Amino acid sequence: MIKLFRISVICGLAALALPSAASAQSCAVGPAAVQILGSGGPALNRERASASYLLWLDGRARMLVDMGGGTYLRFAQSGAKLADLALVGISHLHPDHVSDLAALLWLSRQMRTEPLPIVGPSGNEVAPDFPTFLARLFDEKNGAFQVLGASLGASRGNGVRLDVSVVDVAKAEPSVVFKGPDLTVTAFGIPHANMPALAYRVETPAGSVVFSSDQNGTNPKFVDFARNANVLIMHLAIAAGATSPLHAAPAVVGRIAREAGVGRLIVSHIGLFDLEAAISELKQSYAGPLTVGADLQCTPVAR
Ligand SMILES: [Zn+2]
Ligand SMILES: [Zn+2]
């Protein structure tokens, strides 16, 4: 009995220690870096949280892109501070991109006093526009989380005040959504079946990063949007040989990176399929620097 008890304790400790110790690394280094908080998609995955990314500048996390399931924990593990964020960009309203937002906001007034700028997409018949989505969650009278009413301006309740803006995904040209001394952010509509979705491009003095989010890769103007980015993060969501109105095939991901002339391609939002085969298909159309994403992985950004 005693032996069994000791083994279970040791195993329990190992199970607790392994996930963070194996993958955690500080990203608060250098002038600019991008960190993956969640490198997975919607499927349950032992090693990957759903989609989320941080842009670090001079040791501070300045932009958060998406907040899918599991990334609340990864945000804490990254050492990022809510008070340091200049902007939160939400790409679209599939749960694997936004379901941890309420978790991040709960008790957020204890971590930040300044309003938090947040931007998301316009709506259509399958998804509300971003301000309506937030109202359905946080409105002090009718929201699902009335306790977070302060996020939308109510006098009572916890939750940092959100400074909300919305981008029309049908707009033909990119929209500037944030301009500050250390970063300028533009957003651009991308084709993701019938779900309104946005890609984000961040320009910093140290270099540029494009977050492609979920898309099927059929809009050639996205190549212009991503042109010459130092780092392009694209989603490798479907297997080699597969097609989908939602996601680009691995060969299409590679072609876009090649045509855009990016400095490095990071693939993320990785599904449960033969990853080796998908990477091999991608490499048939892209021969440049490539990183296969993992949770908490940190990649320096440089020109
Ligand atoms: Zn997704
Ligand atoms: Zn999606």
XYZ file of C-alpha atoms and ligand atoms in Angstrom:
305
model
C 0.000 0.000 0.000
C 2.739 2.409 0.985
C 4.712 1.677 -2.157
C 1.684 2.206 -4.344
C 0.918 5.477 -2.606
C 4.439 6.751 -3.160
C 4.406 5.837 -6.822
C 1.118 7.611 -7.387
C 2.445 10.751 -5.718
C 5.570 10.719 -7.864
C 3.547 10.110 -11.013
C 1.174 12.868 -10.021
C 4.013 15.331 -9.581
C 5.550 14.337 -12.881
C 2.250 14.786 -14.665
C 1.835 18.226 -13.130
C 5.369 19.367 -13.845
C 5.869 18.110 -17.386
C 3.601 20.253 -19.597
C 4.842 23.663 -18.453
C 8.451 22.724 -17.721
C 8.865 21.048 -21.095
C 7.521 23.903 -23.181
C 7.737 27.111 -21.156
C 10.283 29.688 -22.229
C 10.449 33.369 -21.598
C 9.633 35.598 -24.542
C 10.512 38.850 -22.772
C 13.776 39.112 -24.690
C 15.075 41.258 -27.538
C 13.315 44.153 -29.216
C 10.479 42.077 -30.708
C 9.233 38.513 -30.517
C 6.083 36.571 -31.172
C 4.871 33.886 -28.798
C 2.317 31.191 -29.442
C -0.005 30.703 -26.480
C -2.156 28.138 -28.241
C -0.912 26.216 -31.282
C -3.943 23.966 -31.702
C -7.378 24.223 -33.254
C -10.804 23.162 -32.007
C -10.017 19.448 -31.481
C -9.213 18.247 -27.968
C -5.452 18.064 -27.778
C -3.217 17.031 -24.879
C -0.395 19.362 -25.879
C -1.959 22.316 -27.654
C -4.340 24.976 -26.403
C -6.621 26.579 -29.003
C -5.488 29.617 -30.990
C -3.809 32.572 -29.285
C -0.696 34.684 -29.831
C 1.280 37.400 -28.082
C 3.506 40.048 -29.607
C 6.309 41.078 -27.247
C 8.130 44.409 -27.614
C 11.072 45.358 -25.413
C 10.159 42.739 -22.845
C 6.446 43.570 -22.613
C 3.499 41.732 -24.152
C 1.883 44.483 -26.256
C -0.695 42.691 -28.398
C -2.829 39.624 -27.818
C -4.390 37.976 -30.861
C -7.287 35.629 -30.090
C -8.013 33.777 -26.890
C -9.161 30.221 -27.619
C -9.751 27.549 -24.987
C -6.772 26.816 -22.750
C -4.963 30.050 -23.500
C -6.023 31.671 -20.230
C -3.575 29.314 -18.530
C -0.928 29.826 -21.220
C -1.231 33.616 -20.806
C -0.337 33.209 -17.128
C 2.479 30.781 -17.952
C 3.948 33.258 -20.449
C 4.439 35.870 -17.737
C 2.527 38.458 -19.778
C 0.802 41.271 -17.882
C -2.673 42.454 -18.780
C -1.615 45.995 -17.898
C 1.045 45.968 -20.647
C -1.319 45.183 -23.536
C -1.881 47.956 -26.075
C -4.468 45.973 -28.039
C -6.425 42.720 -28.198
C -7.298 41.613 -31.729
C -9.989 38.978 -32.195
C -9.925 37.297 -35.610
C -13.390 35.699 -35.554
C -16.049 34.229 -33.321
C -15.389 30.508 -33.589
C -14.985 29.317 -29.985
C -11.431 28.047 -30.546
C -10.448 31.718 -31.013
C -12.438 33.570 -28.397
C -13.823 31.277 -25.693
C -11.280 32.255 -22.983
C -11.988 35.984 -23.287
C -14.405 36.011 -20.357
C -11.858 34.137 -18.254
C -9.250 36.793 -19.029
C -11.602 39.641 -18.135
C -12.905 38.218 -14.870
C -11.121 40.055 -12.033
C -9.173 42.008 -14.666
C -9.728 45.304 -12.840
C -7.304 44.038 -10.250
C -4.653 43.744 -12.960
C -5.339 46.843 -15.064
C -6.955 50.236 -14.559
C -6.661 51.696 -18.080
C -9.365 50.761 -20.637
C -8.329 47.839 -22.850
C -8.614 48.447 -26.616
C -10.148 45.423 -28.333
C -11.112 44.945 -31.974
C -13.088 42.287 -33.828
C -14.982 41.592 -37.051
C -18.293 42.737 -38.476
C -21.175 40.263 -38.485
C -23.497 38.465 -40.882
C -26.163 35.730 -40.740
C -23.909 33.220 -38.964
C -22.207 35.468 -36.400
C -23.053 38.744 -34.653
C -20.811 41.736 -35.148
C -18.166 42.028 -32.449
C -19.880 44.722 -30.312
C -23.113 42.645 -30.309
C -21.148 39.533 -29.347
C -19.634 41.417 -26.393
C -23.030 42.816 -25.376
C -24.542 39.311 -25.369
C -21.745 38.209 -23.066
C -21.261 41.175 -20.757
C -24.280 43.485 -20.826
C -25.150 44.329 -17.216
C -28.860 43.539 -17.751
C -29.084 40.892 -20.478
C -25.581 39.484 -20.778
C -24.581 35.922 -19.953
C -21.887 37.283 -17.618
C -23.703 40.213 -16.023
C -20.948 40.217 -13.396
C -18.618 41.540 -16.116
C -20.906 44.475 -16.947
C -18.159 46.909 -16.032
C -16.300 45.783 -19.142
C -18.974 47.520 -21.201
C -19.241 50.577 -18.989
C -21.556 49.532 -16.142
C -20.692 51.103 -12.820
C -20.864 47.805 -10.926
C -19.087 44.507 -11.456
C -15.569 43.440 -12.128
C -13.874 43.534 -15.497
C -11.647 46.175 -17.008
C -13.427 48.643 -19.295
C -13.167 47.596 -22.946
C -12.548 50.154 -25.687
C -14.340 48.298 -28.503
C -13.950 48.741 -32.251
C -15.130 46.724 -35.223
C -13.717 46.199 -38.719
C -15.871 45.532 -41.783
C -14.533 42.254 -43.187
C -15.848 43.175 -46.656
C -13.692 46.277 -46.888
C -11.435 46.105 -49.931
C -8.409 47.616 -48.220
C -6.779 47.035 -44.800
C -7.962 49.203 -41.899
C -5.658 50.786 -39.337
C -6.950 49.627 -35.937
C -4.169 50.846 -33.658
C -1.382 53.400 -33.937
C 1.103 53.933 -31.132
C 4.777 54.799 -30.736
C 5.904 51.164 -30.793
C 3.340 49.453 -33.025
C 0.860 50.063 -35.819
C -1.783 47.421 -36.433
C -3.900 46.898 -39.535
C -6.740 44.403 -40.046
C -8.011 42.826 -43.255
C -10.943 40.520 -44.034
C -10.083 36.944 -44.980
C -12.193 34.119 -46.483
C -13.172 31.518 -43.836
C -16.275 29.879 -45.371
C -19.161 32.127 -44.304
C -17.666 33.206 -40.955
C -16.554 36.875 -40.889
C -12.831 36.829 -40.062
C -9.854 39.175 -39.857
C -6.112 38.849 -40.288
C -3.859 41.297 -38.425
C -0.575 42.868 -39.444
C 1.667 44.504 -36.861
C 4.450 46.908 -37.808
C 7.070 47.624 -35.169
C 10.447 49.386 -35.299
C 12.054 45.932 -35.090
C 10.020 44.233 -37.806
C 6.578 43.113 -38.914
C 4.347 40.173 -38.033
C 1.211 38.944 -39.813
C -1.342 36.746 -38.052
C -3.292 35.042 -40.838
C -5.887 33.294 -38.644
C -8.285 30.735 -40.125
C -8.731 31.189 -43.861
C -9.009 29.150 -47.033
C -6.374 31.163 -48.866
C -8.521 32.102 -51.864
C -8.181 35.894 -51.647
C -5.041 36.944 -53.559
C -5.107 40.300 -51.775
C -4.031 38.558 -48.579
C -0.664 37.948 -50.273
C -0.322 41.731 -50.623
C -1.380 42.179 -46.991
C 1.359 39.775 -45.861
C 3.964 41.074 -48.345
C 7.549 41.054 -46.971
C 6.444 40.446 -43.383
C 9.371 39.343 -41.251
C 7.186 36.671 -39.657
C 3.956 35.212 -41.052
C 1.878 32.914 -38.857
C -0.469 30.729 -40.873
C -2.804 27.974 -39.841
C -2.059 24.402 -40.829
C -5.538 23.185 -40.025
C -6.152 20.394 -42.526
C -4.210 17.360 -43.665
C -2.124 16.862 -46.780
C -4.410 16.294 -49.746
C -7.493 17.671 -47.954
C -9.658 20.570 -49.070
C -12.083 22.741 -47.095
C -14.041 25.969 -47.554
C -12.727 26.915 -44.103
C -9.014 26.243 -44.315
C -6.131 26.356 -46.781
C -4.452 23.094 -47.760
C -0.786 22.765 -46.700
C 0.349 23.445 -50.281
C -1.690 26.668 -50.334
C -0.180 27.801 -47.018
C 3.265 27.308 -48.525
C 2.380 29.079 -51.760
C 1.056 32.153 -49.926
C 4.220 32.392 -47.797
C 6.382 32.085 -50.905
C 4.408 34.615 -52.952
C 4.356 37.091 -50.048
C 8.153 36.815 -49.695
C 8.056 36.534 -45.913
C 11.173 36.181 -43.768
C 9.834 33.215 -41.800
C 6.686 31.128 -41.854
C 5.322 29.755 -38.592
C 2.575 27.168 -38.869
C 0.109 26.873 -36.013
C -3.538 25.854 -35.308
C -2.278 22.355 -35.966
C -4.933 19.660 -36.202
C -4.834 15.994 -35.312
C -3.473 14.582 -38.558
C -0.216 13.367 -40.054
C 1.878 16.486 -39.412
C 4.913 15.140 -41.247
C 2.885 14.593 -44.410
C 1.340 18.056 -44.160
C 4.757 19.711 -43.745
C 6.089 17.728 -46.658
C 3.209 18.974 -48.866
C 3.799 22.546 -47.655
C 7.514 22.335 -48.505
C 6.674 21.531 -52.111
C 5.557 25.151 -52.503
C 7.736 26.919 -49.900
C 11.455 26.495 -49.298
C 12.086 29.389 -46.869
C 12.613 29.421 -43.093
C 9.867 27.423 -41.385
C 8.866 26.935 -37.749
C 6.333 24.351 -36.619
C 4.426 26.001 -33.793
C 4.130 24.765 -30.211
C 2.497 26.248 -27.141
C 4.618 28.947 -25.438
C 7.166 28.836 -28.273
C 8.919 32.183 -28.740
C 10.277 33.441 -32.082
C 12.360 36.630 -32.348
C 11.247 39.137 -34.975
C 13.949 40.954 -36.915
C 14.329 42.544 -40.305
Zn -9.856 27.927 -35.627
Zn -12.413 29.390 -37.477
